[in-house]
Amino acid sequence: MTRNIKIKVARVQLDMTQKDLALAVGVSRQTINAIEQGEYNPTIKLCRAICKVLGKSLDELFWEEENEDER
Amino acid sequence: MTRNIKIKVARVQLDMTQKDLALAVGVSRQTINAIEQGEYNPTIKLCRAICKVLGKSLDELFWEEENEDER
DNA sequence: AATTAATGTCGTATATACTTGACATAATGT
DNA sequence: ACATTATGTCAAGTATATACGACATTAATT
């Protein structure tokens, strides 16, 4: 899977740590870390929560052109 | 969870059945049905695949204003 | 240089997304 | 009316998103 640098950038722009973001959206810090590392594939509900906290749209944070690998 | 009528509308505009869409994105028909019924919470990868097939953006098909229920 | 905070990563466990097969009903076509 | 197609739903299984605890490393503070 491919790293999501966009989340990291948006997070740092708000001066939030992974822990802060995790707390704000109600998941564990490891989950945020794994998403930024591209180690998994969050659910749309979590994506929406992250967008709301970071003040970005789904398209801004989670759209990707390439990579029609598996599901 | 809340029903996703937007997918259904976009799908019907392209004259696709649930089966057609399932095939095009590589999941089972029941998965598409469950998503339209709002029975679960797809992964972002599947959302992207659906968007690409239906020619819509994430924001168009998967944004929701309300419902900060759980996660 | 030493402490503390932030991040990356691993292992084990749990919840749930997704599969497959099956069947019932609704809608569409002949 | 009958046949076919589309949809809804259930049960049992598999894959994986996420949790929690722990520890190592890197970056920031003092």
Coordinates of C-alpha atoms (C1' of nucleotides) in Angstrom, one line a residue:
Chain A
M1 CA 0.0 0.0 0.0
T2 CA 1.1 3.5 -0.5
R3 CA 2.0 6.0 2.2
N4 CA -0.4 8.8 2.9
I5 CA 1.7 11.9 3.2
K6 CA -1.3 14.2 2.8
I7 CA -2.7 13.3 6.1
K8 CA 0.7 13.9 7.8
V9 CA 1.0 17.3 6.1
A10 CA -2.5 18.4 7.1
R11 CA -1.9 17.2 10.6
V12 CA 1.4 19.0 11.0
Q13 CA -0.1 22.2 9.6
L14 CA -2.5 22.1 12.6
D15 CA 0.5 21.3 14.9
M16 CA -1.1 18.0 16.0
T17 CA 0.8 14.8 16.9
Q18 CA -0.4 11.3 15.8
K19 CA -1.6 10.9 19.3
D20 CA -3.6 14.2 19.2
L21 CA -5.2 13.1 16.0
A22 CA -5.9 9.6 17.3
L23 CA -7.6 11.1 20.3
A24 CA -9.6 13.6 18.3
V25 CA -11.0 10.9 16.0
G26 CA -11.3 8.2 18.6
V27 CA -8.8 5.6 17.4
S28 CA -5.5 4.4 18.7
R29 CA -2.3 6.1 18.0
Q30 CA -1.0 3.0 16.2
T31 CA -4.0 3.1 13.8
I32 CA -3.1 6.7 12.8
N33 CA 0.5 5.7 12.4
A34 CA -0.4 2.7 10.2
I35 CA -2.6 4.8 8.0
E36 CA 0.1 7.4 7.5
Q37 CA 2.6 4.6 6.7
G38 CA 0.1 3.2 4.3
E39 CA -0.1 -0.1 6.2
Y40 CA -3.8 -0.2 6.0
N41 CA -6.8 0.8 4.4
P42 CA -9.1 2.7 6.8
T43 CA -12.9 2.5 6.7
I44 CA -14.8 5.4 5.1
K45 CA -16.2 6.3 8.5
L46 CA -12.7 6.8 9.9
C47 CA -11.6 8.7 6.8
R48 CA -14.6 11.1 7.3
A49 CA -13.7 11.6 10.9
I50 CA -10.1 12.4 10.0
C51 CA -11.2 14.9 7.3
K52 CA -13.5 16.7 9.8
V53 CA -10.8 17.1 12.3
L54 CA -8.2 18.2 9.8
G55 CA -10.6 20.4 7.9
K56 CA -10.1 18.7 4.6
S57 CA -12.3 16.9 2.1
L58 CA -12.2 13.2 1.3
D59 CA -10.9 14.1 -2.1
E60 CA -8.1 16.2 -0.7
L61 CA -6.9 13.5 1.7
F62 CA -7.9 10.2 0.3
W63 CA -8.1 10.3 -3.5
E64 CA -5.4 8.5 -5.3
E65 CA -4.9 8.2 -9.0
E66 CA -3.0 5.0 -9.5
N67 CA -3.0 1.6 -7.7
E68 CA -5.8 -0.5 -8.7
D69 CA -4.0 -3.4 -7.1
E70 CA -6.3 -5.6 -5.1
R71 CA -9.6 -4.4 -3.7
Chain B
M1 CA -25.8 3.2 9.8
T2 CA -27.4 5.2 7.1
R3 CA -28.4 4.1 3.6
N4 CA -26.3 5.3 0.7
I5 CA -28.8 6.3 -1.9
K6 CA -26.2 8.3 -3.8
I7 CA -24.4 5.1 -5.0
K8 CA -27.7 3.6 -6.1
V9 CA -28.6 6.7 -8.1
A10 CA -25.2 6.9 -9.7
R11 CA -25.3 3.2 -10.5
V12 CA -28.8 3.4 -12.0
Q13 CA -27.8 6.4 -14.1
L14 CA -25.2 4.2 -15.7
D15 CA -27.8 1.4 -16.1
M16 CA -25.8 -1.0 -13.9
T17 CA -27.1 -3.7 -11.6
Q18 CA -25.6 -4.4 -8.2
K19 CA -24.1 -7.4 -9.8
D20 CA -22.5 -5.3 -12.6
L21 CA -21.0 -2.9 -10.1
A22 CA -19.8 -5.7 -7.9
L23 CA -18.1 -7.3 -10.8
A24 CA -16.6 -4.1 -12.0
V25 CA -15.1 -3.3 -8.6
G26 CA -14.2 -6.9 -7.7
V27 CA -16.4 -7.6 -4.7
S28 CA -19.4 -9.7 -4.2
R29 CA -22.9 -8.6 -5.0
Q30 CA -23.9 -8.9 -1.4
T31 CA -21.2 -6.4 -0.4
I32 CA -22.6 -3.8 -2.8
N33 CA -26.0 -4.5 -1.5
A34 CA -24.9 -4.1 2.1
I35 CA -23.2 -0.8 1.3
E36 CA -26.3 0.6 -0.4
Q37 CA -28.4 -0.6 2.6
G38 CA -25.9 1.1 4.9
E39 CA -25.1 -2.1 6.6
Y40 CA -21.5 -1.6 6.6
N41 CA -18.8 0.8 6.4
P42 CA -16.6 0.1 3.3
T43 CA -12.8 0.6 3.2
I44 CA -11.5 3.6 1.4
K45 CA -10.0 1.4 -1.2
L46 CA -13.4 0.0 -2.1
C47 CA -14.9 3.5 -2.0
R48 CA -12.3 4.7 -4.5
A49 CA -13.0 1.7 -6.8
I50 CA -16.7 2.4 -6.7
C51 CA -16.1 6.1 -7.5
K52 CA -13.9 5.3 -10.4
V53 CA -16.4 2.9 -11.9
L54 CA -19.3 5.3 -11.4
G55 CA -17.4 8.4 -12.5
K56 CA -17.9 10.3 -9.2
S57 CA -15.7 11.7 -6.6
L58 CA -15.3 10.5 -3.0
D59 CA -17.0 13.7 -1.8
E60 CA -20.0 13.1 -4.2
L61 CA -20.6 9.6 -3.1
F62 CA -19.3 9.2 0.4
W63 CA -19.4 12.5 2.2
E64 CA -22.0 12.9 4.9
E65 CA -22.7 15.9 7.1
E66 CA -24.3 14.4 10.2
N67 CA -23.9 11.2 12.1
E68 CA -20.9 11.4 14.3
D69 CA -22.2 8.2 16.1
E70 CA -19.4 5.9 16.9
R71 CA -16.0 6.1 15.3
Chain C
dA1 C1' 24.5 15.0 27.6
dA2 C1' 20.4 13.8 29.6
dT3 C1' 15.2 13.8 29.7
dT4 C1' 11.1 13.8 27.5
dA5 C1' 8.1 13.6 23.5
dA6 C1' 7.0 11.7 19.0
dT7 C1' 7.2 8.0 16.0
dG8 C1' 7.8 3.3 14.2
dT9 C1' 7.1 -1.5 14.9
dC10 C1' 5.9 -6.1 16.9
dG11 C1' 2.7 -9.6 19.1
dT12 C1' -1.7 -11.0 20.5
dA13 C1' -6.6 -10.3 20.6
dT14 C1' -11.3 -8.7 18.9
dA15 C1' -14.7 -6.6 15.8
dT16 C1' -16.2 -6.3 11.5
dA17 C1' -15.7 -6.0 6.3
dC18 C1' -16.2 -9.2 2.9
dT19 C1' -17.0 -14.1 0.7
dT20 C1' -19.8 -17.9 -0.7
dG21 C1' -23.9 -20.3 -1.2
dA22 C1' -28.6 -20.4 -0.7
dC23 C1' -33.4 -18.9 -0.8
dA24 C1' -37.3 -15.5 -1.0
dT25 C1' -39.5 -11.8 -3.1
dA26 C1' -40.0 -8.0 -6.4
dA27 C1' -39.6 -6.4 -10.9
dT28 C1' -39.2 -7.0 -15.9
dG29 C1' -39.8 -9.5 -20.2
dT30 C1' -42.1 -12.9 -23.2
Chain D
dA1 C1' -49.1 -17.0 -16.5
dC2 C1' -44.4 -18.1 -16.9
dA3 C1' -39.5 -17.3 -17.0
dT4 C1' -35.8 -14.5 -16.0
dT5 C1' -33.4 -10.9 -13.7
dA6 C1' -32.6 -7.9 -9.8
dT7 C1' -32.8 -7.2 -5.1
dG8 C1' -32.9 -8.3 -0.1
dT9 C1' -31.4 -11.2 3.5
dC10 C1' -29.5 -15.1 6.2
dA11 C1' -25.8 -18.3 8.0
dA12 C1' -21.1 -19.7 8.3
dG13 C1' -16.5 -18.9 7.1
dT14 C1' -12.1 -15.9 6.1
dA15 C1' -9.5 -11.7 5.9
dT16 C1' -8.3 -7.6 7.8
dA17 C1' -9.1 -3.1 10.4
dT18 C1' -8.4 -1.7 14.8
dA19 C1' -7.1 -2.2 20.1
dC20 C1' -3.8 -2.6 23.6
dG21 C1' 0.6 -3.2 25.6
dA22 C1' 5.3 -3.0 25.1
dC23 C1' 9.8 -1.5 23.5
dA24 C1' 13.2 0.8 20.3
dT25 C1' 14.6 4.8 17.9
dT26 C1' 14.4 9.5 16.5
dA27 C1' 13.5 14.3 17.3
dA28 C1' 13.0 18.1 20.5
dT29 C1' 13.7 20.4 25.1
dT30 C1' 16.3 21.8 28.8

